[in-house]
């Protein structure tokens, strides 16, 4: 799949209806397609059903601690920005049973829970989201250990990228170098071009199977002019992002563990953990055991955990990070600084979800810039 | 497993009995409980009473008179483990709204014969009066957490009852934040998880039935409510409900008292 980008197919143009055709082509190939839908004025990701069509004419306004769906008054397919919950929960569900054990008359039986490989298609993943999946891939296969549950869902996942035609109000992918354009990590990429010539989708294949599926969709060859329109649009999207992460944030945070700003943010931080739950790269989990009342069976399960809980840093004798200050500092420092030492890059993709979904609107970019501005 | 079944007692103080009812509500699991445990005292379920000592006492309700305070101390002496169950036992309950008010006036207003009423000026949690081995939160407690605690005791392991925020429960379930997406004030960020995500999953802000979570930053959340249009009186009332005497909630409500 590496080096696939250039060889597969020249870019094609689809009518907007081609997006739904693409979903159905994937379904015909046996994929369970997880796609955006509108439920109760929210963009959700769910399995595309027989009666579904992709939502049209929706956008959103996002700010620290605020999200509202809006109508665009046109039939754009992808004018909304990052949805409340990304594809993380599809590939890495909040709860997974690891094994069950059963006590018999003379021994203890271990009953492993194996996950059958799934054929999932992740439809309309944005550039930041695909970057986040690339990060999770490295986390769940570090060369020594590959997580079987994650890879049962991930290995055959068909990825359809949608490049953003509009920057969300809390987005900062451009300064993280993760978007809005993307050239790899997908099977098919779509770029919606609207308001500049006819409403159309520029489609590119990123893999052989992507090229095969795309060949089934009615379309026509794209021109150099279409490619220019895409490049111009993506440059505008990037330029529209008001939030910018300082380029040297990793070094700045590492050099300022005692900065006064940590106290200020701790005054506001609820330690509720919402930022970690919505973060597309936060992967922490904990393991829980439960037993039946008659003690005949026991279950070991894994569930999402957050570094904002006290139990997270509990070791013999107490919690290492008891204060809100130390927990917030741990999270942002890991995401933006120590992640480099652990995984060779930043753990933040600039999707802005931690800003939007913080109930009190704490802004990771603002905090990083505040520390950078008065750095030791 | 021990040859002798552990003896369980369920005790009631000032409360509505709702938490005990949730134990009865276990229906399918009740037979398994009865198989594993000797129910020595549980007046909501049976008149049969077995004398102490007890292996486990579940204590529901708050302390609102001297007699109860004395009865509670005796229960503690007779019990290996005491588990406070529900918002009354762990946070004073809704009846703790009288704390700091003129209780004599309430008594005169409500009762035809005030002279029959013998009550303390405050309603206080069980945990203010005796050491307890575990607190199970909620108004009422969750039957799943109740079963979990009983299962854990029987197995000799730690109960799986996290003290983190209700927000984690929302996010794991896939409930979209009612505060961020709908602008509703919600106590979820300062409230302990465990209810099963009842209110946010039907687009209502959390009422805080499970009491303060670990390290609750109530001031920051209340400031956000005020900044996004909530009246100060409304903010105060949010913290003055089923866990009114829980220190974190009581302190926050006090901050919004009229001056």
Coordinates of C-alpha atoms in Angstrom, one line a residue, chain B residues 6-258:
Chain B
X6 CA -21.8 -14.5 55.1
X7 CA -24.5 -12.8 57.1
X8 CA -25.9 -9.6 55.5
X9 CA -28.0 -7.0 57.2
X10 CA -29.7 -4.0 55.6
X11 CA -30.4 -1.0 57.9
X12 CA -32.6 2.0 57.3
X13 CA -32.2 5.5 58.8
X14 CA -33.7 8.8 57.4
X15 CA -34.4 7.8 53.9
X16 CA -37.1 7.0 51.4
X17 CA -36.2 3.2 51.1
X18 CA -35.5 3.7 47.4
X19 CA -32.0 2.2 47.7
X20 CA -33.3 -0.9 49.5
X21 CA -35.9 -1.2 46.8
X22 CA -33.1 -1.3 44.2
X23 CA -31.8 -4.3 46.1
X24 CA -35.2 -6.0 45.8
X25 CA -35.3 -4.8 42.2
X26 CA -32.3 -7.2 41.5
X27 CA -35.0 -9.8 40.9
X28 CA -33.1 -12.2 38.6
X29 CA -30.0 -12.0 40.8
X30 CA -31.8 -12.2 44.1
X31 CA -31.9 -16.0 44.2
X32 CA -28.2 -16.1 43.6
X33 CA -27.7 -13.6 46.4
X34 CA -29.9 -15.6 48.7
X35 CA -27.9 -18.7 47.7
X36 CA -24.6 -17.1 48.6
X37 CA -25.6 -14.9 51.6
X38 CA -27.7 -15.3 54.7
X39 CA -30.0 -12.3 54.8
X40 CA -30.1 -11.6 58.5
X41 CA -32.0 -8.3 58.6
X42 CA -33.8 -6.7 55.7
X43 CA -37.2 -5.4 56.8
X44 CA -38.1 -4.2 53.3
X45 CA -38.0 -7.8 52.3
X46 CA -38.8 -10.0 55.3
X47 CA -39.9 -9.7 58.9
X48 CA -37.4 -12.5 59.9
X49 CA -34.6 -11.1 61.9
X50 CA -31.3 -12.8 62.9
X51 CA -29.2 -11.5 65.7
X52 CA -25.8 -10.1 65.1
X53 CA -22.9 -10.0 64.6
X54 CA -23.0 -9.5 60.9
X55 CA -20.4 -9.9 58.2
X56 CA -21.8 -7.1 56.1
X57 CA -24.2 -4.2 56.9
X58 CA -25.6 -2.1 54.2
X59 CA -26.7 1.2 55.7
X60 CA -29.3 3.4 54.0
X61 CA -30.3 6.8 55.2
X62 CA -28.9 9.8 57.1
X63 CA -28.8 10.7 60.8
X64 CA -31.4 13.2 61.8
X65 CA -32.0 12.3 65.5
X66 CA -30.0 11.2 68.5
X67 CA -31.6 7.9 68.8
X68 CA -30.5 7.0 65.2
X69 CA -27.0 8.1 66.0
X70 CA -26.8 5.7 68.9
X71 CA -28.4 2.8 66.8
X72 CA -25.8 3.4 64.1
X73 CA -22.9 3.0 66.5
X74 CA -24.3 -0.3 67.7
X75 CA -24.6 -1.5 64.1
X76 CA -21.0 -0.6 63.6
X77 CA -19.9 -2.6 66.6
X78 CA -21.8 -5.6 65.4
X79 CA -20.6 -5.5 61.8
X80 CA -17.3 -6.6 60.2
X81 CA -18.0 -4.4 57.1
X82 CA -20.2 -1.4 56.9
X83 CA -21.2 -0.1 53.5
X84 CA -23.1 3.2 53.3
X85 CA -25.5 3.0 50.4
X86 CA -27.2 6.0 48.7
X87 CA -27.1 9.8 48.8
X88 CA -28.6 10.0 52.2
X89 CA -26.0 7.8 53.8
X90 CA -23.1 9.3 51.9
X91 CA -24.2 12.9 51.4
X92 CA -27.0 13.7 53.8
X93 CA -29.8 13.3 51.3
X94 CA -32.4 15.8 50.2
X95 CA -33.4 16.2 53.9
X96 CA -30.0 17.9 54.5
X97 CA -31.5 21.0 52.9
X98 CA -32.7 21.9 56.4
X99 CA -29.1 22.3 57.5
X100 CA -28.4 25.9 58.4
X101 CA -32.1 26.7 58.3
X102 CA -34.6 27.3 61.2
X103 CA -35.8 23.7 61.8
X104 CA -38.1 24.7 64.7
X105 CA -40.0 26.8 62.2
X106 CA -40.3 23.9 59.8
X107 CA -41.6 21.7 62.6
X108 CA -44.2 24.3 63.7
X109 CA -45.3 24.8 60.1
X110 CA -45.6 21.2 59.0
X111 CA -46.8 19.2 62.0
X112 CA -50.1 19.5 63.9
X113 CA -48.4 18.5 67.1
X114 CA -44.8 19.8 67.0
X115 CA -44.3 18.6 70.6
X116 CA -44.1 15.0 69.2
X117 CA -41.2 15.8 67.0
X118 CA -37.7 15.0 68.3
X119 CA -35.2 15.9 65.7
X120 CA -31.7 17.2 65.2
X121 CA -31.1 20.6 63.5
X122 CA -29.1 18.8 60.8
X123 CA -29.3 15.7 58.6
X124 CA -25.8 14.3 58.2
X125 CA -24.3 11.4 56.3
X126 CA -23.6 8.0 58.0
X127 CA -19.9 8.7 57.2
X128 CA -20.0 11.7 59.6
X129 CA -20.8 9.4 62.5
X130 CA -18.9 6.1 62.0
X131 CA -16.1 4.8 59.9
X132 CA -17.4 2.9 56.9
X133 CA -15.6 0.4 54.7
X134 CA -17.2 1.5 51.5
X135 CA -19.5 4.1 50.1
X136 CA -22.0 3.4 47.4
X137 CA -23.3 6.6 45.8
X138 CA -26.5 7.5 44.1
X139 CA -30.1 8.5 44.6
X140 CA -30.9 5.7 44.4
X141 CA -27.9 3.5 44.2
X142 CA -27.4 1.6 40.9
X143 CA -28.4 -2.0 41.2
X144 CA -25.5 -3.0 39.1
X145 CA -23.0 -1.3 41.4
X146 CA -24.8 -2.9 44.4
X147 CA -24.4 -6.3 42.8
X148 CA -20.8 -5.5 42.0
X149 CA -20.0 -4.6 45.6
X150 CA -21.7 -7.8 46.9
X151 CA -19.9 -9.9 44.2
X152 CA -16.6 -8.3 45.1
X153 CA -17.1 -8.9 48.8
X154 CA -17.9 -12.6 48.2
X155 CA -14.8 -12.9 45.9
X156 CA -12.6 -11.0 48.3
X157 CA -11.6 -8.4 45.6
X158 CA -11.8 -4.7 45.2
X159 CA -15.2 -3.5 44.0
X160 CA -15.1 -1.9 40.5
X161 CA -16.7 1.4 41.4
X162 CA -14.7 4.2 39.8
X163 CA -14.8 7.7 41.4
X164 CA -14.3 9.6 38.1
X165 CA -16.7 12.0 36.4
X166 CA -20.0 11.1 34.8
X167 CA -18.5 12.6 31.6
X168 CA -16.5 9.4 31.1
X169 CA -19.7 7.4 31.2
X170 CA -21.3 9.7 28.6
X171 CA -18.3 9.4 26.3
X172 CA -18.0 5.7 26.6
X173 CA -21.6 5.2 25.9
X174 CA -21.5 7.7 22.9
X175 CA -23.8 10.2 24.5
X176 CA -23.1 13.6 23.0
X177 CA -22.4 16.3 25.6
X178 CA -25.6 18.2 26.5
X179 CA -23.6 21.1 27.9
X180 CA -21.4 21.7 24.8
X181 CA -23.9 20.7 22.1
X182 CA -27.1 22.0 23.7
X183 CA -26.1 24.6 26.2
X184 CA -27.7 22.9 29.1
X185 CA -26.2 23.2 32.5
X186 CA -25.0 19.8 33.6
X187 CA -23.4 18.6 36.8
X188 CA -21.7 15.6 35.0
X189 CA -18.2 17.1 35.1
X190 CA -18.2 17.2 39.0
X191 CA -20.4 14.2 39.6
X192 CA -19.3 10.6 40.2
X193 CA -20.1 8.2 37.4
X194 CA -22.2 5.1 38.0
X195 CA -25.8 5.9 37.4
X196 CA -25.7 4.3 33.9
X197 CA -25.8 7.6 32.1
X198 CA -29.5 8.1 32.8
X199 CA -30.1 11.8 32.2
X200 CA -27.6 12.9 29.6
X201 CA -28.6 9.9 27.4
X202 CA -32.1 11.5 27.2
X203 CA -30.6 15.0 26.6
X204 CA -31.0 16.2 30.2
X205 CA -28.2 17.7 32.2
X206 CA -26.9 15.6 35.1
X207 CA -28.6 16.3 38.5
X208 CA -25.7 15.1 40.5
X209 CA -27.4 12.2 42.1
X210 CA -24.2 10.3 42.6
X211 CA -22.5 13.2 44.5
X212 CA -19.2 14.8 44.0
X213 CA -16.6 12.9 42.0
X214 CA -12.9 12.7 43.1
X215 CA -11.4 16.2 43.0
X216 CA -14.5 18.1 41.9
X217 CA -13.9 21.6 40.6
X218 CA -17.3 23.0 41.3
X219 CA -16.3 26.6 41.2
X220 CA -15.1 26.5 37.6
X221 CA -18.2 24.6 36.5
X222 CA -20.5 27.1 38.3
X223 CA -18.7 30.0 36.8
X224 CA -19.2 28.5 33.4
X225 CA -23.0 28.2 34.2
X226 CA -23.1 31.8 35.2
X227 CA -21.1 32.9 32.1
X228 CA -23.4 31.0 29.8
X229 CA -26.6 32.6 31.1
X230 CA -27.7 30.6 34.3
X231 CA -29.1 32.7 37.1
X232 CA -27.1 32.6 40.4
X233 CA -30.1 31.2 42.3
X234 CA -30.5 28.4 39.7
X235 CA -26.8 27.5 40.1
X236 CA -27.2 27.4 43.9
X237 CA -30.2 25.1 43.6
X238 CA -28.3 22.7 41.3
X239 CA -25.9 22.0 44.1
X240 CA -28.7 21.8 46.7
X241 CA -30.4 18.6 45.9
X242 CA -29.8 14.9 46.9
X243 CA -26.3 15.5 48.0
X244 CA -26.8 18.9 49.6
X245 CA -24.6 18.1 52.6
X246 CA -21.7 16.6 50.6
X247 CA -18.9 19.1 51.4
X248 CA -18.0 20.0 47.8
X249 CA -21.6 20.7 46.9
X250 CA -22.5 22.4 50.1
X251 CA -19.5 24.7 49.8
X252 CA -20.4 25.6 46.2
X253 CA -24.1 26.3 47.1
X254 CA -22.9 28.5 49.9
X255 CA -20.9 30.6 47.4
X256 CA -24.1 31.5 45.6
X257 CA -26.2 32.4 48.7
X258 CA -27.7 35.9 48.5

